[in-house]
Backbone as CSV, one residue per row, in Angstrom:
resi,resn,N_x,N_y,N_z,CA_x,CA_y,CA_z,C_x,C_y,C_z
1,UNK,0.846,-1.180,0.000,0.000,0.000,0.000,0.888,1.239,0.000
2,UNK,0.704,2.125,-0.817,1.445,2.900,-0.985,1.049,4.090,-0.864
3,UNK,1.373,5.618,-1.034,0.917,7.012,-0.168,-0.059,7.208,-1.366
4,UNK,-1.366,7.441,-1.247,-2.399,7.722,-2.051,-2.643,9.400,-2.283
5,UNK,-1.783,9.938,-1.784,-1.947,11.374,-2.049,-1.783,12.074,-2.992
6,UNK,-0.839,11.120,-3.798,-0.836,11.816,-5.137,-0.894,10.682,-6.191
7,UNK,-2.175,9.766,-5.888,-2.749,9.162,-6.768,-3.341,10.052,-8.024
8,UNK,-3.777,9.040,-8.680,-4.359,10.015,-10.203,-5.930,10.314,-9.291
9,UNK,-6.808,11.122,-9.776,-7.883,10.837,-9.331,-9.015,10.761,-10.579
10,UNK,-10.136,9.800,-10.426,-10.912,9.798,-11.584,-12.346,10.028,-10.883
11,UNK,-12.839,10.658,-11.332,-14.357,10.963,-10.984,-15.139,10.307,-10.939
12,UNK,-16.480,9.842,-10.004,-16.516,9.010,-10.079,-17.802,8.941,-11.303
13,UNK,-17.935,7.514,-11.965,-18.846,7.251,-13.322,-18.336,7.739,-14.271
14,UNK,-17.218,8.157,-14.464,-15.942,8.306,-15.504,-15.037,7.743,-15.930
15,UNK,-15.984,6.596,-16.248,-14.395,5.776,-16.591,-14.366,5.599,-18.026
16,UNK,-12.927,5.550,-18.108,-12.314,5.753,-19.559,-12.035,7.090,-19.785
17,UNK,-12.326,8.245,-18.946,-11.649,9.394,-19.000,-10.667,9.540,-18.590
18,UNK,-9.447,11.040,-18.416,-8.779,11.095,-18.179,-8.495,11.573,-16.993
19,UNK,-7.661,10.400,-16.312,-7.512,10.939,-14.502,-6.869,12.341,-14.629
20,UNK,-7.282,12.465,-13.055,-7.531,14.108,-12.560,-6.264,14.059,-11.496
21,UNK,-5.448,14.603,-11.525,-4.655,14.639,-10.301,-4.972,15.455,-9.211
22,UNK,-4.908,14.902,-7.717,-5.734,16.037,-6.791,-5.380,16.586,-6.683
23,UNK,-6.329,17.834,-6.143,-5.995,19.316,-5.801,-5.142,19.824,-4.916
24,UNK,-5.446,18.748,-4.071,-4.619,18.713,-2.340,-3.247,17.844,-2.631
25,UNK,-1.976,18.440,-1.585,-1.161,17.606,-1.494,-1.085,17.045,-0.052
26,UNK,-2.357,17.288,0.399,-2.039,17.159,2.201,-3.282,16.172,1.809
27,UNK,-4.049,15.966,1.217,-5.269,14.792,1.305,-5.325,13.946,0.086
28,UNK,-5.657,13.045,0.932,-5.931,11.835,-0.333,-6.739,11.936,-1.363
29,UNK,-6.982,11.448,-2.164,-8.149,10.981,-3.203,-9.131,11.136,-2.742
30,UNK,-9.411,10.137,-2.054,-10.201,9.618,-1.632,-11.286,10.670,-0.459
31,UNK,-10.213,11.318,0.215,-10.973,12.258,1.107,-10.944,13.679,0.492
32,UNK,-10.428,14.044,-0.524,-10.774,15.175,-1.390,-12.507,14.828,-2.130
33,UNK,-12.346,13.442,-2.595,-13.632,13.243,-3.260,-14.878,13.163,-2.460
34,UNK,-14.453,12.911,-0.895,-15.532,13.068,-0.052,-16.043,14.066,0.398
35,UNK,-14.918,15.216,0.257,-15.239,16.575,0.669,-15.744,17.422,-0.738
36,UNK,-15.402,17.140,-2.213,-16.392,17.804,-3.029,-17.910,17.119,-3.023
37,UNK,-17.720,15.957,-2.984,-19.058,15.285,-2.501,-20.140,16.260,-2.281
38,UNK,-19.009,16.383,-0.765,-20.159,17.141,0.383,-20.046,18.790,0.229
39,UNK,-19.831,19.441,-0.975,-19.645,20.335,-1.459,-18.486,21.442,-0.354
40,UNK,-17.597,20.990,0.679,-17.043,21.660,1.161,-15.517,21.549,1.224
41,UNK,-15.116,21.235,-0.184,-13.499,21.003,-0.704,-13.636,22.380,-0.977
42,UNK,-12.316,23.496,-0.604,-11.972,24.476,-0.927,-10.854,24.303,-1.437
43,UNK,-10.454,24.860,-2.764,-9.390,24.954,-3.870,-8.424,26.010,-3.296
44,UNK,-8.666,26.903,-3.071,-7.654,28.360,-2.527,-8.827,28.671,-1.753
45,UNK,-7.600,28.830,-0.412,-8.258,29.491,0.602,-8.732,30.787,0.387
46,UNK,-9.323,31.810,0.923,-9.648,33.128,0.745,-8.761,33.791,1.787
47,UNK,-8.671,35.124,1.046,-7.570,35.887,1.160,-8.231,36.347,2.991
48,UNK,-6.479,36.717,3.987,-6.811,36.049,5.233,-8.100,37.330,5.701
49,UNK,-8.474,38.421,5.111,-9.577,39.133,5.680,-10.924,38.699,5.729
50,UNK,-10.896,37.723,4.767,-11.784,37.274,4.563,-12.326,35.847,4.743
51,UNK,-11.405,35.448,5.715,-11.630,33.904,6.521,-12.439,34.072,7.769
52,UNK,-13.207,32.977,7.906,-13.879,33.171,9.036,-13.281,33.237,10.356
53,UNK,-11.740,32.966,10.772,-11.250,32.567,12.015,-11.063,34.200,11.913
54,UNK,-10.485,35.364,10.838,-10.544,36.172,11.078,-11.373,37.380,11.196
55,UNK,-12.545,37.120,10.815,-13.683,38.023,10.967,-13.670,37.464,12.497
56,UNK,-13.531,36.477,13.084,-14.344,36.010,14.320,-13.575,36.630,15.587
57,UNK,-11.640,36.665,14.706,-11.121,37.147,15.973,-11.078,38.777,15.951
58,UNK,-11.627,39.031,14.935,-11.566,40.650,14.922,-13.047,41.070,15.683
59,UNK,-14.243,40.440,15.359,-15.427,40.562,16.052,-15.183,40.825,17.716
60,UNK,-14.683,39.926,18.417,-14.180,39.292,19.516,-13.355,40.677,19.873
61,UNK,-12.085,41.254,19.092,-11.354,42.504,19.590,-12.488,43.532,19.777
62,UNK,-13.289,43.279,18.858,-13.956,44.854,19.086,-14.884,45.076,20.080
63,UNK,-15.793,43.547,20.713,-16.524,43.595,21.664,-15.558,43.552,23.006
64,UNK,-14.536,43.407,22.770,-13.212,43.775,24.235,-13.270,44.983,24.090
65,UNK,-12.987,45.378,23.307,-12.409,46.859,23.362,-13.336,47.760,23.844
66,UNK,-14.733,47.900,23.756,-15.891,48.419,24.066,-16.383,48.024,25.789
67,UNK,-16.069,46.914,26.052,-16.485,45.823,27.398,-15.546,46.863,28.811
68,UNK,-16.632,46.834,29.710,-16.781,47.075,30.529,-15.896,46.192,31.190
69,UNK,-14.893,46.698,32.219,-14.354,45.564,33.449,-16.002,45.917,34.712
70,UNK,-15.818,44.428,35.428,-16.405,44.456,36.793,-16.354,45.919,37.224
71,UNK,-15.481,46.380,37.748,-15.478,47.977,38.242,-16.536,48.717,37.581
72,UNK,-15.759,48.901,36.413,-16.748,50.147,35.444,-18.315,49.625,35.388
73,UNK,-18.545,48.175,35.671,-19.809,48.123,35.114,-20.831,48.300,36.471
74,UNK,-20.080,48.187,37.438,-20.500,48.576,39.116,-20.790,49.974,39.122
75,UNK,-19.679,51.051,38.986,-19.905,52.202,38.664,-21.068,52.864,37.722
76,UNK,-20.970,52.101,36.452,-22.198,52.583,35.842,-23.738,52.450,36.341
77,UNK,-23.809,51.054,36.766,-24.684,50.936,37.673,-25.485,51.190,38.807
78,UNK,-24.077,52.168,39.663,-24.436,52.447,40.539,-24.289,51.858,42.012
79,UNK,-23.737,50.381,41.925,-23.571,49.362,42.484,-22.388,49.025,42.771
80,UNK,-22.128,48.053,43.632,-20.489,47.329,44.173,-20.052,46.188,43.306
81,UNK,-18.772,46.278,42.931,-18.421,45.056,42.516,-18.735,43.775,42.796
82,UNK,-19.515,44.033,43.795,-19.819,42.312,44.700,-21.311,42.253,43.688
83,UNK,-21.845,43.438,43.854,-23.146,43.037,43.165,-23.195,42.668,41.704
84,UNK,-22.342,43.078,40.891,-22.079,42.727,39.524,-21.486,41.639,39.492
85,UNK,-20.680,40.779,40.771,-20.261,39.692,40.106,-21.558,38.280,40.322
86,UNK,-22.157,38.718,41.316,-23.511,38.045,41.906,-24.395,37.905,40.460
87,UNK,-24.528,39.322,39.905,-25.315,39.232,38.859,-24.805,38.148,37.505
88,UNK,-23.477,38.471,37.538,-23.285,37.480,36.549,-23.321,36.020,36.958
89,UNK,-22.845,35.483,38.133,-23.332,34.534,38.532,-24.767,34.252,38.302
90,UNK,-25.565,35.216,38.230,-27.019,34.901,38.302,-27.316,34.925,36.483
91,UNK,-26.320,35.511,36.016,-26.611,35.264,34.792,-27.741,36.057,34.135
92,UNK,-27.632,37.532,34.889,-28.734,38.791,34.765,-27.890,39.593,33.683
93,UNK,-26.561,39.397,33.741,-25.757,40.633,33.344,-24.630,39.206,32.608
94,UNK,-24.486,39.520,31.363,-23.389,38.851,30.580,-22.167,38.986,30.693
95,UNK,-20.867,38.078,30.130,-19.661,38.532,30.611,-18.857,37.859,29.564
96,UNK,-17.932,38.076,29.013,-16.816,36.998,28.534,-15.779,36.932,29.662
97,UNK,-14.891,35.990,29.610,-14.137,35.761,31.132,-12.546,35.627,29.807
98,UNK,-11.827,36.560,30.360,-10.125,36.980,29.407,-9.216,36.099,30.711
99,UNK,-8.026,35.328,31.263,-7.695,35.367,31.475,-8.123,35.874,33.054
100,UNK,-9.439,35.362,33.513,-9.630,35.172,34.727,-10.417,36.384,35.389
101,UNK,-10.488,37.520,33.874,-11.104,38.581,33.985,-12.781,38.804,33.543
102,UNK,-13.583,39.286,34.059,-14.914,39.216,33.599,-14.722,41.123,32.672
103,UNK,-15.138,40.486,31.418,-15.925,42.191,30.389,-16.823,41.925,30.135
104,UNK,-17.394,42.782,30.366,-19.148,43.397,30.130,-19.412,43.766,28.972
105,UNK,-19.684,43.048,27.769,-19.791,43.275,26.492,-20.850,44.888,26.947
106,UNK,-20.425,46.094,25.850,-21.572,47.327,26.483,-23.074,47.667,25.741
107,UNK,-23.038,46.741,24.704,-24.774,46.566,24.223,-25.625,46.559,25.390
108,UNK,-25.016,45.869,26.467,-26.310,45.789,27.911,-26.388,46.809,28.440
109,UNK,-25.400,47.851,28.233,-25.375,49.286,28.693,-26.218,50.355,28.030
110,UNK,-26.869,50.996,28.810,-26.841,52.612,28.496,-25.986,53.831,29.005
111,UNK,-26.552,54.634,28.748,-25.424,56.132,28.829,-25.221,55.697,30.731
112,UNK,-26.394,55.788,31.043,-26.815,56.031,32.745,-27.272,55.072,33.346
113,UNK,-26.897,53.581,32.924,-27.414,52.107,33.464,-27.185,50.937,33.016
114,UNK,-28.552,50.438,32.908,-28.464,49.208,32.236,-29.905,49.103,30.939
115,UNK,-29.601,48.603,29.774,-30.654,48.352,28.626,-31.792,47.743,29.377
116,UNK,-33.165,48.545,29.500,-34.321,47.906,29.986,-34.300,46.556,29.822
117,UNK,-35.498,45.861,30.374,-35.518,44.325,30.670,-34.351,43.502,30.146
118,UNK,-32.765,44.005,30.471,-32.267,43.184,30.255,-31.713,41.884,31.175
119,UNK,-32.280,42.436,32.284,-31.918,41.019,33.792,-33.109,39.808,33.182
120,UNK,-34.254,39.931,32.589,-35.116,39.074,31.569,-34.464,38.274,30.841
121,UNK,-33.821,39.596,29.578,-33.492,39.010,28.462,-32.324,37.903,28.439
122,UNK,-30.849,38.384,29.842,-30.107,37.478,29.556,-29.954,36.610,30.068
123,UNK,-30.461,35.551,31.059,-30.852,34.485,31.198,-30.883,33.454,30.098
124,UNK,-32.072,34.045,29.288,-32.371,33.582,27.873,-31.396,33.034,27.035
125,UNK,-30.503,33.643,26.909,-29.504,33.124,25.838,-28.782,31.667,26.433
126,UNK,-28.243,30.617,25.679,-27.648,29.322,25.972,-26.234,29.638,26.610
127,UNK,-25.703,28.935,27.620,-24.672,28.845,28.171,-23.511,29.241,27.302
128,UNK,-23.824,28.402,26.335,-22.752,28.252,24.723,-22.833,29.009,24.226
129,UNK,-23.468,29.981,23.953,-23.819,31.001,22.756,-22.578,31.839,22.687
130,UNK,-21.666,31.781,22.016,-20.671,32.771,21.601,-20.822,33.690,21.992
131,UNK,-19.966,34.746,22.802,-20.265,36.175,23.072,-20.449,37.044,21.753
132,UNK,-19.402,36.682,20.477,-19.951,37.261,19.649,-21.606,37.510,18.756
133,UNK,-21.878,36.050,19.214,-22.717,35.741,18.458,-24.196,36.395,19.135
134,UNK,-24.277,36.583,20.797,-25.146,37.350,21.189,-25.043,38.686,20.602
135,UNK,-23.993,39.088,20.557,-23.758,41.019,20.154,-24.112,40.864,19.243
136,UNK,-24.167,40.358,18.084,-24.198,39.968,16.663,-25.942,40.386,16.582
137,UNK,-26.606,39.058,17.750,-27.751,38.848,17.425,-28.982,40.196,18.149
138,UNK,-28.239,40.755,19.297,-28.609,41.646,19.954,-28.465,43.052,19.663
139,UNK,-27.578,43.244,18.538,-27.225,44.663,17.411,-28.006,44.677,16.235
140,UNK,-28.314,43.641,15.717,-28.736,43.243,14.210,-30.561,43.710,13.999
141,UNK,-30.651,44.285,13.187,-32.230,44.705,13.194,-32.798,43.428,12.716
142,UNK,-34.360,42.863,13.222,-34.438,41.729,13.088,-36.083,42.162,12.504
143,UNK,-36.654,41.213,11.834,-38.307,41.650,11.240,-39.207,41.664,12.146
144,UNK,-39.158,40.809,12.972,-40.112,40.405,14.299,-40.135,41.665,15.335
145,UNK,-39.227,42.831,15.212,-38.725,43.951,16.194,-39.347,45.279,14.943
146,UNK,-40.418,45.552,15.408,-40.392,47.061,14.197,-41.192,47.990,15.328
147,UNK,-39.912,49.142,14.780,-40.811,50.425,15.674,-41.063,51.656,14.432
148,UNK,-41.841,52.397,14.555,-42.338,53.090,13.308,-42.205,52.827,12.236
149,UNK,-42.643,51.118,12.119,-42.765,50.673,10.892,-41.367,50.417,10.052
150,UNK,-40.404,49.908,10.988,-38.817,49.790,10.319,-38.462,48.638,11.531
151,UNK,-37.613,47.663,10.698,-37.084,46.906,11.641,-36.040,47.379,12.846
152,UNK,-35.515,46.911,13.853,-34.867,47.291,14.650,-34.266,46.120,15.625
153,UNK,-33.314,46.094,16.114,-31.955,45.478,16.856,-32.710,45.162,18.262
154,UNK,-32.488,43.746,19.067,-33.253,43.786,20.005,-32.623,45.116,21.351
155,UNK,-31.449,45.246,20.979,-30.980,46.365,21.741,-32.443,47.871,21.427
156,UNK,-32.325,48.255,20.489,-33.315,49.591,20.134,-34.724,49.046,20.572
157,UNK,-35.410,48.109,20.517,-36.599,47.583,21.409,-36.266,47.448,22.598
158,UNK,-35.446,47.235,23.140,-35.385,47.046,24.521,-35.363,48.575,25.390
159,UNK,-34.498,49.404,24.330,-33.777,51.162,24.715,-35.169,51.576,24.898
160,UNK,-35.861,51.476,23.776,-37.646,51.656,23.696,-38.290,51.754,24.862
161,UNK,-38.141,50.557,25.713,-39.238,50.671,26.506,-40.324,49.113,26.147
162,UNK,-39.774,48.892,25.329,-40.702,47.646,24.521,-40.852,46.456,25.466
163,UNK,-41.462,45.309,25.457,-41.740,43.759,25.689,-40.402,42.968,25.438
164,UNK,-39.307,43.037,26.636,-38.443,42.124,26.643,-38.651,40.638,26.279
165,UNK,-39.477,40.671,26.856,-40.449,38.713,26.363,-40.234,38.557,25.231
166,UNK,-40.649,39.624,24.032,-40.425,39.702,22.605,-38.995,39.075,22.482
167,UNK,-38.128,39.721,22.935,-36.663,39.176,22.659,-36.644,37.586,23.074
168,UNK,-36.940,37.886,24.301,-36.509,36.396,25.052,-37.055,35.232,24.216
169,UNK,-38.428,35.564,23.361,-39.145,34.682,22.044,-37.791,34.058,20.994
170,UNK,-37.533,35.132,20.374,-36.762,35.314,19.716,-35.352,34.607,20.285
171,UNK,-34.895,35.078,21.005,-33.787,34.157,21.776,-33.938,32.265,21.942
172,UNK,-34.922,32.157,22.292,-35.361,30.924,22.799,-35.054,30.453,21.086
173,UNK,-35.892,31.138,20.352,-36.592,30.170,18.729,-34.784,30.649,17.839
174,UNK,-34.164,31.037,18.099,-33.116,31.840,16.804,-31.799,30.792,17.513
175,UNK,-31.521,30.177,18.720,-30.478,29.632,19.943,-31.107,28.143,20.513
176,UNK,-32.234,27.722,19.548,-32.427,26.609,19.917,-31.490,25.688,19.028
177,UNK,-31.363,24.531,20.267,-30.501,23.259,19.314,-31.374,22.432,19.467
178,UNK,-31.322,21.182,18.575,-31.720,19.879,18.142,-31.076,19.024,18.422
179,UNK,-30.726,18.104,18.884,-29.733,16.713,18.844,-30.673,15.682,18.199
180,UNK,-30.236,15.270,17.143,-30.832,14.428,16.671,-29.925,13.172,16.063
């Protein structure tokens, strides 16, 4: 048995045509043909701005860079550090954890507090849910959210004054998983 990596490759129900040599020098035949199969063989990567590991780690810088430490988010509040870390324990108030540090992504913020019903809303979200992927989903104007007849971000319904429940709907149905 010999290294199949740079076997010929023939397509398959092609026979009598002319083999294809693979694309890959790091994969076989065999698992190149399983991955166009499954339509997710990539030929050239995309250029690195435009890879997903780097949109994800640039997403990620920018919700740091904005994030509240424990302190500041006590201060804004009005409150002691003891009470903001209680809250996140309680899972009222969100956090990404850096190196042992809790940031306060600041979508949950206003100028002078905290975004109405948001001790409601964040409960709601899954243990797992990417920090990006809440900011993502909690910035993004969504159809189910319209105020004067225009969609809007569950953040701007919430700033509103609006039916947190609305979100928490939305949260529940947009963050559900399946195991099947």
């Amino acid at each position: 048995m010999g290294d199949s990596r740079h076997a010929k490759q023939t397509s398959p129900g092609a026979r009598g045509s002319a083999a294809v040599p693979p694309a890959s020098s790091i994969l076989t035949s065999e698992q190149e043909m399983a991955l166009r199969a499954a339509g997710s063989f990539v030929d050239k990567m995309p250029p690195p701005e435009r890879r997903g590991s780097t949109i994800a780690a640039k997403r990620t810088s920018e919700l740091l860079a904005t994030a509240f430490t424990v302190d500041q988010a006590a201060t804004r509040l009005g409150v002691t550090s003891r009470r903001i870390r209680h809250r996140l324990a309680g899972r009222t108030l969100l956090s990404m954890k850096v190196s042992h540090r809790h940031w306060l992504p600041a979508f949950q913020f206003t100028a002078d507090g905290e975004l109405s019903g948001w001790a409601q809303v964040a409960p709601a979200f899954p243990t797992t849910a990417p920090p990006t992927s809440v900011a993502w989903f909690m910035q993004t104007p969504h159809p189910d959210l319209s105020l004067d007849g225009r969609a809007v971000s569950p953040v701007s319904w919430l700033a509103a004054g609006k039916d947190p429940g609305r979100v928490v709907d939305m949260i529940t149905t947009a963050f559900e998983f399946h195991a099947s």
